[in-house]
Short mmCIF file of C-alpha atoms in Angstrom, two decimals:
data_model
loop_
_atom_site.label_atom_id
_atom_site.label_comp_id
_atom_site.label_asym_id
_atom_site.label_seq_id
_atom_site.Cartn_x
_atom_site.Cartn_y
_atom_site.Cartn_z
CA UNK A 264 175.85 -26.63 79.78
CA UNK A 265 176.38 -23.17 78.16
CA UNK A 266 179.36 -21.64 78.23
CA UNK A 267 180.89 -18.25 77.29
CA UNK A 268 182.61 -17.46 74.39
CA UNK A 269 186.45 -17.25 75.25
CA UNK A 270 187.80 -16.06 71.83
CA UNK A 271 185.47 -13.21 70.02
CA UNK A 272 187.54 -13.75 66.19
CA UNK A 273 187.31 -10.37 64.25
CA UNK A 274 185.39 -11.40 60.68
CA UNK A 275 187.46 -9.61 58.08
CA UNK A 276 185.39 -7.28 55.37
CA UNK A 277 186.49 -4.02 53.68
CA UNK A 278 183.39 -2.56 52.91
CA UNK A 279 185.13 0.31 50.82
CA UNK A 280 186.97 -1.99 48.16
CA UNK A 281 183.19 -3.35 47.73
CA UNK A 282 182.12 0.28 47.45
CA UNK A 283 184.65 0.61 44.59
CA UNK A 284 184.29 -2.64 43.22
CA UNK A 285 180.34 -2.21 42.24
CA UNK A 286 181.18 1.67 40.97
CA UNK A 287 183.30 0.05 38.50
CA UNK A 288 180.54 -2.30 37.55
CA UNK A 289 177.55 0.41 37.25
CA UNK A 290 180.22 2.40 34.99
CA UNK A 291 181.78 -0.68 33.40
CA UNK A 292 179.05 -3.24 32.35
CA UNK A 293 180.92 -5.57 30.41
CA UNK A 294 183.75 -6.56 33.10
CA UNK A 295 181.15 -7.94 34.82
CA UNK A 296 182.07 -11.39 32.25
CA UNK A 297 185.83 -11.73 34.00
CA UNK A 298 183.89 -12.28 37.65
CA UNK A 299 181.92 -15.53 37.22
CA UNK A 300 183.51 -16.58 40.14
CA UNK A 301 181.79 -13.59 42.37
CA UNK A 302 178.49 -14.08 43.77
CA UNK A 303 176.41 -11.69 45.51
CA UNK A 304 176.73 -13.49 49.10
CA UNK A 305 180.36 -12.48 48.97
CA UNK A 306 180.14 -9.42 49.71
CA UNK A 307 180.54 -8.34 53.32
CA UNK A 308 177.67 -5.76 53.67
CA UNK A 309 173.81 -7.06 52.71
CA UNK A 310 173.19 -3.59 50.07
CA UNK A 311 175.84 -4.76 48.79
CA UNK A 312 174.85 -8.20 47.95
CA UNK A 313 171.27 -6.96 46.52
CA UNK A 314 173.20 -4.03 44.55
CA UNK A 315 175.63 -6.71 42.72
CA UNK A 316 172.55 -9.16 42.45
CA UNK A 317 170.62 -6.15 40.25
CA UNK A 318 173.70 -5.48 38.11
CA UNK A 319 173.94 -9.07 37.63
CA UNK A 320 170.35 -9.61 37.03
CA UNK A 321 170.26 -6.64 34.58
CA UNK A 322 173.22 -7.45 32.66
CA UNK A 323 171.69 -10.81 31.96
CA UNK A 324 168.33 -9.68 30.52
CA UNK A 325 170.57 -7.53 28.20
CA UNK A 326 169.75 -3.99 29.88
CA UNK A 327 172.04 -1.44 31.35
CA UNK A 328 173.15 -1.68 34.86
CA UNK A 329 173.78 2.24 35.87
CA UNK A 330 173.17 4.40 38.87
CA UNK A 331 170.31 5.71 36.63
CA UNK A 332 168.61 2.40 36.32
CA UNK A 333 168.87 0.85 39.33
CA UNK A 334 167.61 4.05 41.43
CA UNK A 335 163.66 2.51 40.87
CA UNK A 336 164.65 -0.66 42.40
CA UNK A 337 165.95 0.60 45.19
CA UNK A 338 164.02 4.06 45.94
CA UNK A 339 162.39 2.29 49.05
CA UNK A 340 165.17 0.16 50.25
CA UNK A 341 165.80 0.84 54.27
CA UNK A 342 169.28 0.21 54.42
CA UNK A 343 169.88 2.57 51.28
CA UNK A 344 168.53 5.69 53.08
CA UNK A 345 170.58 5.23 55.93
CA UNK A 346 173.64 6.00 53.34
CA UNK A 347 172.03 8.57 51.35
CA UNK A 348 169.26 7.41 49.52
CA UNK A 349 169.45 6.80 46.06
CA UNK A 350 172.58 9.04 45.66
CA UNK A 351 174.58 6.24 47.28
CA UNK A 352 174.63 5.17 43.09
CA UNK A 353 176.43 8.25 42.08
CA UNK A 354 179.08 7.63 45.33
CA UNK A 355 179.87 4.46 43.95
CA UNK A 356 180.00 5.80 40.63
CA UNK A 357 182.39 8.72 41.77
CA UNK A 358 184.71 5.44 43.53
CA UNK A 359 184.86 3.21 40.19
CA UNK A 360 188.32 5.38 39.25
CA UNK A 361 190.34 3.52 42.12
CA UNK A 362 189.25 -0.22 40.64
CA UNK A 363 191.63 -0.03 37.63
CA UNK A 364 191.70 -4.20 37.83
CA UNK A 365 188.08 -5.12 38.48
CA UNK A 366 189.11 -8.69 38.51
CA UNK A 367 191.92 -8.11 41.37
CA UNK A 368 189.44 -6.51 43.39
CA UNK A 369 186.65 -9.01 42.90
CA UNK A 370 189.18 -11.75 44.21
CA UNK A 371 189.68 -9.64 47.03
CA UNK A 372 186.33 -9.27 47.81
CA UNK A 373 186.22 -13.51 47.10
CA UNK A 374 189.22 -13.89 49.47
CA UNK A 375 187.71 -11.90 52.60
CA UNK A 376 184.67 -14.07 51.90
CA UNK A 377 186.25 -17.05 52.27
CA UNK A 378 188.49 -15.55 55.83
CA UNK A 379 185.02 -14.54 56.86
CA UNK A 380 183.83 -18.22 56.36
CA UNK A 381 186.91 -19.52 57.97
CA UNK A 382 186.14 -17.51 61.06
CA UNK A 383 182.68 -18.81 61.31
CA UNK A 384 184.16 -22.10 60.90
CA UNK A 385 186.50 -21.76 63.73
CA UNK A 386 183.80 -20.19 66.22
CA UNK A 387 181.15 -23.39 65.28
CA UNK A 388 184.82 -26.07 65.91
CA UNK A 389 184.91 -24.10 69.30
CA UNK A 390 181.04 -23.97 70.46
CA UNK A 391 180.93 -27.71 69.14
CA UNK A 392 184.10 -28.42 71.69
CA UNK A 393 182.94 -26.30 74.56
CA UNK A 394 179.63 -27.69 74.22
CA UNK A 395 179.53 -31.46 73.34
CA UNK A 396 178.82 -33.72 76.45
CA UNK A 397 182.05 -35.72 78.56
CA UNK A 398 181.14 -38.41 76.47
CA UNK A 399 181.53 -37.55 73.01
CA UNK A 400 184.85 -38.85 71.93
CA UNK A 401 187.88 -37.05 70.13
CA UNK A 402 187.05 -39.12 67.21
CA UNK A 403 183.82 -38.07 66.53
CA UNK A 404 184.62 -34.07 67.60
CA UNK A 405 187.66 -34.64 65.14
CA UNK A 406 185.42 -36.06 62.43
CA UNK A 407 183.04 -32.87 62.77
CA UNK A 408 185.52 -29.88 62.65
CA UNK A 409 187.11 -32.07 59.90
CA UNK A 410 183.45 -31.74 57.65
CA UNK A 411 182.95 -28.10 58.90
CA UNK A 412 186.36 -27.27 57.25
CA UNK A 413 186.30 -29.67 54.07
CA UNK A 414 183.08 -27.75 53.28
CA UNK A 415 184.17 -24.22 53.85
CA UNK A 416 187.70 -25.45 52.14
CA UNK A 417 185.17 -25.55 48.97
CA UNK A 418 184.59 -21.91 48.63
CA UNK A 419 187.98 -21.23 48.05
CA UNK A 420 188.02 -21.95 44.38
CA UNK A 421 187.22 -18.98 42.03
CA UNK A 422 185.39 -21.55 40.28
CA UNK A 423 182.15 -23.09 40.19
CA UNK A 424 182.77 -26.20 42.31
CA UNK A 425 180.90 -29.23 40.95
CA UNK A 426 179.78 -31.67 44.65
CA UNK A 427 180.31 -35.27 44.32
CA UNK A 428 177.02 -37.02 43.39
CA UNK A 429 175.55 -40.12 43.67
CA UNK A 430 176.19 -42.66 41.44
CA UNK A 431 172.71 -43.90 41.80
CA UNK A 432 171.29 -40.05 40.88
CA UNK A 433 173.83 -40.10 37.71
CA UNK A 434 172.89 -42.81 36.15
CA UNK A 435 169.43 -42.36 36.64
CA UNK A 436 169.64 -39.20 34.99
CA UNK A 437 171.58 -40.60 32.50
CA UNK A 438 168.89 -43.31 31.57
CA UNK A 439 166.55 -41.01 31.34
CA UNK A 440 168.21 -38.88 28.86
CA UNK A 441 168.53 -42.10 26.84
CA UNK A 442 164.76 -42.69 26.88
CA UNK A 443 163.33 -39.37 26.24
CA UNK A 444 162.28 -38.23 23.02
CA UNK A 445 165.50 -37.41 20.54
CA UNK A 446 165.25 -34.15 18.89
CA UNK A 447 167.47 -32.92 16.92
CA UNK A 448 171.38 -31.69 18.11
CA UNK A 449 171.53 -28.50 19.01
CA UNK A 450 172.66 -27.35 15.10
CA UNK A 451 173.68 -28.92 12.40
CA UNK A 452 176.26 -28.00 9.81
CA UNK A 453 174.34 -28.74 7.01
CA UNK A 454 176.90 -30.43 5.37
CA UNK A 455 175.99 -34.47 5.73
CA UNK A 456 178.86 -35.98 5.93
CA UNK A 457 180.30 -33.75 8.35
CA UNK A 458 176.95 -34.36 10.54
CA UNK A 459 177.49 -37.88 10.25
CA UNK A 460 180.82 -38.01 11.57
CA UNK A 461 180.15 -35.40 14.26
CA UNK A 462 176.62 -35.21 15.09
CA UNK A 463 176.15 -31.76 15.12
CA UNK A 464 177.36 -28.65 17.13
CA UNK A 465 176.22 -28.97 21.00
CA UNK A 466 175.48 -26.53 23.54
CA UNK A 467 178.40 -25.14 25.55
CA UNK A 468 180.98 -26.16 22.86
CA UNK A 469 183.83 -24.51 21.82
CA UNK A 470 184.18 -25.27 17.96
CA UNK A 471 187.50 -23.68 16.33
CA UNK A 472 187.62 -22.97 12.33
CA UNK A 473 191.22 -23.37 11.67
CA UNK A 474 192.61 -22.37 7.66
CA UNK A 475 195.44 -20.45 5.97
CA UNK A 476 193.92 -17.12 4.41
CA UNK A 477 192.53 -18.55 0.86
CA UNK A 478 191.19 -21.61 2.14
CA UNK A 479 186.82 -20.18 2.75
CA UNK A 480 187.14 -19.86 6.50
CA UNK A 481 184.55 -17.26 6.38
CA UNK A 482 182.74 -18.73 3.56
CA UNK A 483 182.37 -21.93 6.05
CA UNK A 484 180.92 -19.41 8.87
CA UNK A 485 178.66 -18.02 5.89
CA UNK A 486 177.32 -21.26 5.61
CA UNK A 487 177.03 -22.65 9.31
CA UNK A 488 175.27 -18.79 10.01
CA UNK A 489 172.60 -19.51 7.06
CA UNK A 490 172.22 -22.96 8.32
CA UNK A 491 171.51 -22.72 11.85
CA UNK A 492 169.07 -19.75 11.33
CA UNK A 493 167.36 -22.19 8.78
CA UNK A 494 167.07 -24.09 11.51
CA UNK A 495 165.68 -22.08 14.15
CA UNK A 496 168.36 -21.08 15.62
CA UNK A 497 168.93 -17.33 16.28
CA UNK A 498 172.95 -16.71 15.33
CA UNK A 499 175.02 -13.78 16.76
CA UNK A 500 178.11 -13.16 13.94
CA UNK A 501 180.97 -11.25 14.63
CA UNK A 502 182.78 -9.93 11.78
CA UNK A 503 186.11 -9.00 13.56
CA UNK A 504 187.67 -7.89 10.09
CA UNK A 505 185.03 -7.58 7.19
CA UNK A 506 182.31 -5.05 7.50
CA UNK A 507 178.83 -6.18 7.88
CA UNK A 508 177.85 -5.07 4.32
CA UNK A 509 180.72 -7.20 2.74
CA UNK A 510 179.84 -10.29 4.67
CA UNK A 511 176.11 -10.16 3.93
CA UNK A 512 176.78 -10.45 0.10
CA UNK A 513 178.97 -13.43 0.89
CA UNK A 514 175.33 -14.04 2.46
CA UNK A 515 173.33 -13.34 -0.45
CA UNK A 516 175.28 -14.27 -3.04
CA UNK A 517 176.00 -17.98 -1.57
CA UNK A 518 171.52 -18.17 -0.90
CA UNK A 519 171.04 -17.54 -4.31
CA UNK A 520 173.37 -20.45 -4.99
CA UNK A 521 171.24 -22.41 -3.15
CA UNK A 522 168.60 -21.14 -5.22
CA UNK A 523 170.17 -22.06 -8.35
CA UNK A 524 171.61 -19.06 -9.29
CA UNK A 525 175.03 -18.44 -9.84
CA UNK A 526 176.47 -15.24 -9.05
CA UNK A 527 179.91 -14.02 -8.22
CA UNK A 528 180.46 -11.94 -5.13
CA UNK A 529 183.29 -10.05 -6.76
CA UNK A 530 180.82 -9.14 -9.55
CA UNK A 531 178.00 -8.15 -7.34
CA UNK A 532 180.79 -6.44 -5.07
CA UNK A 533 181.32 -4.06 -8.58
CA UNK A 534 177.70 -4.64 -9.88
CA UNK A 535 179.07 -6.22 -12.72
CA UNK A 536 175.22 -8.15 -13.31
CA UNK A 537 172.94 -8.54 -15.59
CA UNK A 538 169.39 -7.88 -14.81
CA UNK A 539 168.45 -11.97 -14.06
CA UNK A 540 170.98 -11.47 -11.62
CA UNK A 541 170.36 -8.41 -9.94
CA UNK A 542 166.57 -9.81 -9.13
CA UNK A 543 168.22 -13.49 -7.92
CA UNK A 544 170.38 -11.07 -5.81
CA UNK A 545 167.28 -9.33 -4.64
CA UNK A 546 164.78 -12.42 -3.84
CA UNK A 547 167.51 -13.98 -1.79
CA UNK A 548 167.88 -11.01 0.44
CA UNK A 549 164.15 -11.38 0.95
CA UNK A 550 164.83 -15.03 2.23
CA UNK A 551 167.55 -13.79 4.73
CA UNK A 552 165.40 -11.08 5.99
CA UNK A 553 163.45 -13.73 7.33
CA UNK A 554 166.20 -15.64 9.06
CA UNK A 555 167.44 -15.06 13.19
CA UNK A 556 170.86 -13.72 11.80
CA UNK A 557 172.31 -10.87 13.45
CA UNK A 558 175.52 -9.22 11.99
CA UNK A 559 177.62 -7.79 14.72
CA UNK A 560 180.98 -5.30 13.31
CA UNK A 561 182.91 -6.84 16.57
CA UNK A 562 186.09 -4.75 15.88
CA UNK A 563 187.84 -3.59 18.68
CA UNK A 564 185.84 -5.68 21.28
CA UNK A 565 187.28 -7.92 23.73
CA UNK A 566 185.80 -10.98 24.98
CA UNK A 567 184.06 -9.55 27.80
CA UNK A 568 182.50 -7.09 24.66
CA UNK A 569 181.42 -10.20 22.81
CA UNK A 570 179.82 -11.14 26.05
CA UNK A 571 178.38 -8.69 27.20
CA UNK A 572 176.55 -8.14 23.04
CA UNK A 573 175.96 -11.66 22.73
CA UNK A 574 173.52 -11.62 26.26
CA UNK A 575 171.81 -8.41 25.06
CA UNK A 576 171.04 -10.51 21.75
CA UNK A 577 170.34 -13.22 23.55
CA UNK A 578 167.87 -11.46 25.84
CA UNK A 579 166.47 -9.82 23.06
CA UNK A 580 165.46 -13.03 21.09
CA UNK A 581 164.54 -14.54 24.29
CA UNK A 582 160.94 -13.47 23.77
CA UNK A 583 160.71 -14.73 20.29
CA UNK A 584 160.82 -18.31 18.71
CA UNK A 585 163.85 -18.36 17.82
CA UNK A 586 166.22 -17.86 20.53
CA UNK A 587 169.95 -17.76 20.76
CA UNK A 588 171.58 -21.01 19.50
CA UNK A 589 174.99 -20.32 18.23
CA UNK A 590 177.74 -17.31 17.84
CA UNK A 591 180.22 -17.31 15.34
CA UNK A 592 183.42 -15.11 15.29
CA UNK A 593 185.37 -14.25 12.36
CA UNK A 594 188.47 -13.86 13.59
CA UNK A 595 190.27 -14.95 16.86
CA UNK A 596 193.29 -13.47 16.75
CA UNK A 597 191.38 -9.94 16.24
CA UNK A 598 189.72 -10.14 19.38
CA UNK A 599 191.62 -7.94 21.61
CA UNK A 600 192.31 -9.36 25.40
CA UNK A 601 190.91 -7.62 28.45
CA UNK A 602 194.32 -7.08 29.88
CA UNK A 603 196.97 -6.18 28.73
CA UNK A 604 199.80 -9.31 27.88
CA UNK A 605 202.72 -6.84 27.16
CA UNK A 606 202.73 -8.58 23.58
CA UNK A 607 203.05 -11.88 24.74
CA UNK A 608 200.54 -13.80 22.09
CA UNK A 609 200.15 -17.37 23.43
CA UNK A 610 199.27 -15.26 26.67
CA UNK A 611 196.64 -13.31 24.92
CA UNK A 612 195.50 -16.46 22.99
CA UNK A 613 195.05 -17.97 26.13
CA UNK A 614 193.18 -15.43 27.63
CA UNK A 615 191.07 -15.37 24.58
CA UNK A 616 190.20 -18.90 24.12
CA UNK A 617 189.28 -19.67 27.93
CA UNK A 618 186.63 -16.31 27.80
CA UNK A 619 185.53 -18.29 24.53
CA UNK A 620 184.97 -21.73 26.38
CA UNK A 621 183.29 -19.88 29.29
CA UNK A 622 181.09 -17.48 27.21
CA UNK A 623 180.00 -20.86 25.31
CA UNK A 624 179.35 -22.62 28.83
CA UNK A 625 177.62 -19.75 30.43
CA UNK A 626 174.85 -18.87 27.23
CA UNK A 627 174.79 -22.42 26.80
CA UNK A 628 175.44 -22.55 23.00
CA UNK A 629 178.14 -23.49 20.58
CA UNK A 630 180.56 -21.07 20.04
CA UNK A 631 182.40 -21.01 16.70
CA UNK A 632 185.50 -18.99 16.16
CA UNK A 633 187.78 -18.81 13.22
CA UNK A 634 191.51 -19.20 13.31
CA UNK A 635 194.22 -18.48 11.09
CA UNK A 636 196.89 -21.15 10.96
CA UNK A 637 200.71 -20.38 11.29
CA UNK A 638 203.03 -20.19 8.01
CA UNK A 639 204.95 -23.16 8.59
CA UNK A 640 201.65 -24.72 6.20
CA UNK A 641 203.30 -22.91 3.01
CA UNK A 642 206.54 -24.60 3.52
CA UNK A 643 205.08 -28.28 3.39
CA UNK A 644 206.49 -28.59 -0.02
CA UNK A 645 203.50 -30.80 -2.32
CA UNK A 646 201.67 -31.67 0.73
CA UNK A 647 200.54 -28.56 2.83
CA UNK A 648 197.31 -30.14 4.32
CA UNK A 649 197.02 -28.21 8.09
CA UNK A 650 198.04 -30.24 11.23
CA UNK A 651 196.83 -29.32 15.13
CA UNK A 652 199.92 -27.84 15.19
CA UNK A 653 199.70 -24.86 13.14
CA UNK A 654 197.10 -23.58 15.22
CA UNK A 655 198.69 -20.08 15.66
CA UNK A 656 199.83 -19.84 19.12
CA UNK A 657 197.73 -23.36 19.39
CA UNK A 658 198.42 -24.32 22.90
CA UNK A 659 195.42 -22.87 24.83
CA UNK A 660 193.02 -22.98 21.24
CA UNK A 661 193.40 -26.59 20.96
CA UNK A 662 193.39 -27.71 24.48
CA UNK A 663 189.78 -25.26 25.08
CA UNK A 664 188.37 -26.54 21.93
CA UNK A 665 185.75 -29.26 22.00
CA UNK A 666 185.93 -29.70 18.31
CA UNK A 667 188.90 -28.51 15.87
CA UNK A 668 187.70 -28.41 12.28
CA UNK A 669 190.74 -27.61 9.89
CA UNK A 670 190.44 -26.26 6.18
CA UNK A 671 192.38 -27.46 2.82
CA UNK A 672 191.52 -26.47 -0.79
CA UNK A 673 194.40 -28.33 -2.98
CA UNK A 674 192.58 -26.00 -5.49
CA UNK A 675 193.97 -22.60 -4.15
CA UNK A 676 197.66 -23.90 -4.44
CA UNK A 677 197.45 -25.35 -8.02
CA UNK A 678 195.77 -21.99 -9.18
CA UNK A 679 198.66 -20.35 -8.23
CA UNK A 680 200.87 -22.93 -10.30
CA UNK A 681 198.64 -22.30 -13.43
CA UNK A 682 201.33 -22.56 -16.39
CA UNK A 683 200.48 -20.60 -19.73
CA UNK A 684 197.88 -21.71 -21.84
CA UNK A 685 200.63 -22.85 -24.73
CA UNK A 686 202.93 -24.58 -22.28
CA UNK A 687 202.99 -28.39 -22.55
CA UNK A 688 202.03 -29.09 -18.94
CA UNK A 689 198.87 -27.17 -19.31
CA UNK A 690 196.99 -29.71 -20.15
CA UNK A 691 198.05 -32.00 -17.63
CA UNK A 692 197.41 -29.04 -15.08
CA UNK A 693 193.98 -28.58 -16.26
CA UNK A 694 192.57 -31.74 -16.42
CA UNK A 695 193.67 -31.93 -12.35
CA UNK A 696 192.16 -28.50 -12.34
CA UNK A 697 188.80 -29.85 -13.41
CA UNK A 698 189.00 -32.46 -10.83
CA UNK A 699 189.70 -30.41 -7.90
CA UNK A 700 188.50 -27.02 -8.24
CA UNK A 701 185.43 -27.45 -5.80
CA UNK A 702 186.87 -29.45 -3.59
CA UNK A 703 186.90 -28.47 0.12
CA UNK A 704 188.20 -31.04 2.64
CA UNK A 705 187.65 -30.35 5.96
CA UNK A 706 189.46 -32.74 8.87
CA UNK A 707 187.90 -33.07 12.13
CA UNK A 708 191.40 -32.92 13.42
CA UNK A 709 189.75 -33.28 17.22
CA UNK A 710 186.49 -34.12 18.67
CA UNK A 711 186.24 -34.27 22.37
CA UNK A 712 183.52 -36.93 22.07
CA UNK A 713 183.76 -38.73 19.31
CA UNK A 714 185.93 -39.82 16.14
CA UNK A 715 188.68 -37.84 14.17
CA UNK A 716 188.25 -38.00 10.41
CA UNK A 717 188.11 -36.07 7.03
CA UNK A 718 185.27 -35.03 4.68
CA UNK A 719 184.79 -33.31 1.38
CA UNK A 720 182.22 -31.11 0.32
CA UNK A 721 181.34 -28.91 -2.72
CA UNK A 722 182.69 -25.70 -2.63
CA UNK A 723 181.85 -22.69 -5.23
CA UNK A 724 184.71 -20.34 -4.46
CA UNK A 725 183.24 -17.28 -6.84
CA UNK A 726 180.00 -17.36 -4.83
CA UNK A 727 181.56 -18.37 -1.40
CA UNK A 728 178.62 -21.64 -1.08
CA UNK A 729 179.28 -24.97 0.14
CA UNK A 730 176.94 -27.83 -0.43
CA UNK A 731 177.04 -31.61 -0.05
CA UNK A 732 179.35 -33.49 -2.43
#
């Protein structure tokens, strides 16, 4: 038997906020990187949905998303002339000035959603009790509003909710991954006994560089840069704090190592070369030309910047054969945060290190970021060999990190203790020297899936190159 509806719920939209929410999008492409949560179904009013569906789709083939572009797209749409036509961009546009915190808005937007969902919810409980014959117990009427809410309840989380699975469907999948054909991981350090303990950098992980200044953090990302483009692997590196120039010679000067040629990046820096070395110089910047290795001057940016560049690249190399495989950042703490933490650092760390550990999930490659290490190190007395612990502002870094890789070069401490030449303990002091001046340990101090440890490799401090021990 049909029966009439007897309560008529309002659905809850506010179709202007969405207005001013995708204004500050069109003007304001990178915030788009704080709202993975947002989806275009959450918006109230259908242009809507297609509108943030082109922005999103544009943003992630690494073009513009403007009033200007998006006019094409929509030139015929129906429910676009019945607002204005394609000047309905520029309204929005005009509206972006009220949505001074995108992401407050967007969990508006997310939050009316979900009311909107509720209502739905609470009209099908109420046509499923008017409806349902004499016979159809509490139990199972109880049972069915109870599934109609527990899967509404679902799209209340900002994010990505994983469903249950199968048992039966995992391990199947996992079997299979276990039979196919092994390639190679995703990139390898090209250091072996660092590959051998770790297996390589994987897609989606967050791998954190941690050293006090003097230990070759950079020379490190130097190397894993050359390495993975050696590979295959097109590399995005941001050089928060050196200028691109300055870390290409770290570059070139540790290839022509690898070439056999030694040459000092302080004396190249002042072109203080012979001839021999000016040409080594010059055939291993002909190598590197060759290589997927983009140099990015990321000062300034956030991590929505980083983002928003590392998609364009990624796009961009999309079409080629060697696509995006890993970004490097050089440094953490000078990415600045999106908002603004009133100077509270372990909030800005935070901040930083979850867009990190997102960004790496959402390109699906391994993101490696260097981090300086607090001062407490340099009052170790003899034995100042880094700890977790001196992560600066380390909660959120080492908790988001998949892999924590921490730098020591005993070397840089017992130059600093040289004693003069005609001193009686020189001799003792150099003959340690000799032993230890290339040494670079480097302690897996955490692995999410597999075993801690420590390794040592070769390291040539004047030419910033690393090579197996």
């Amino acid at each position: 038997m049909s029966t009439k509806r007897r309560l008529d719920l309002i659905r809850p939209y506010d179709v202007e906020l969405e207005q001013h929410l995708l204004g500050s999008l069109l003007l304001y492409n990178d915030r788009l990187d704080r709202l993975a949560f947002l989806e275009p179904h959450h918006f109230a009013d259908p242009l809507h949905q297609r509108i943030f569906e082109a922005i999103k789709a544009a943003i992630r083939a690494g073009e513009p998303a403007s009033p200007f572009t998006l006019k094409n797209e929509f030139e015929n749409d129906p429910a676009l002339k019945t607002v204005g036509g394609t000047g309905y961009f520029a309204t929005l546009a005009q509206l972006a000035r009220h949505c001074e915190d995108t992401t407050a808005w967007a969990k508006t937007v997310h939050n009316l959603y979900f009311r909107r969902n509720m209502v739905q919810v609470a009209r099908d409980i109420q046509d499923a009790v008017q409806d349902a014959p004499i016979e159809y117990g509490p139990e199972k009427l109880a049972a069915h509003a109870e599934r109609l809410i527990a899967d509404a309840a679902g799209a209340a989380s900002l994010g990505s909710i994983d469903r249950f699975r199968p048992i039966g469907d995992v391990a199947a999948e996992v079997l299979r991954d276990l039979t196919a054909p092994k390639g190679a991981p995703s990139v390898m350090f090209g250091l072996r006994a660092l590959d051998e303990l770790t297996g390589g950098m994987r897609p989606k992980e967050l791998i954190i560089i941690g050293a006090r200044p003097g230990m070759g953090k950079t020379a490190v990302a130097a190397h894993l840069a050359r390495m993975a483009a050696k590979q295959g692997h097109g590399v995005a590196f941001f050089s928060m704090e050196m200028s691109a120039p300055a870390i290409t010679l770290r570059l070139i000067t540790s290839e022509a190592f690898d070439s056999g040629v030694h040459v000092a990046y302080e004396a190249a820096r002042r072109g203080q070369m012979k001839q021999a070395d000016h040409d080594a110089l010059i055939a291993a910047e002909g190598d590197l030309r060759q290589l997927p290795l983009k140099v990015h001057e990321g000062r300034g940016l956030t991590p929505a910047g980083i983002a928003l560049a590392a998609r364009r690249l990624q796009g961009e190399l999309g079409s080629t054969g060697n696509p995006l495989g890993m970004i490097i950042i050089d440094h953490i703490q000078k990415i600045k945060p999106d908002r603004d933490c009133r100077g509270n650092k372990v909030a800005e760390m935070t901040e930083i290190s979850n867009a990190l550990q997102m960004m790496a999930g959402t390109l699906n490659v391994p993101v490696v970021a260097l981090s300086q290490l607090n001062r407490s190190v340099e009052t170790r007395g003899q034995d100042r060999r880094p700890e977790l612990s001196d992560l600066r502002e380390s909660g959120s870094i080492e908790q988001d990190a998949d892999v924590v890789l921490l730098l020591y070069r005993e070397a840089y401490y017992h130059g600093k203790a040289k004693p003069e030449a005609h001193a009686p303990e020189f001799g003792p002091w150099l003959s340690r020297w000799e032993l230890i001046k290339h040494n670079l340990d480097i302690f897996v101090a955490k692995q999410r899936n597999g075993p801690e440890g420590r390794v040592q490799v070769h390291f040539d401090a004047p030419t910033s190159a690393l090579k197996d021990k």
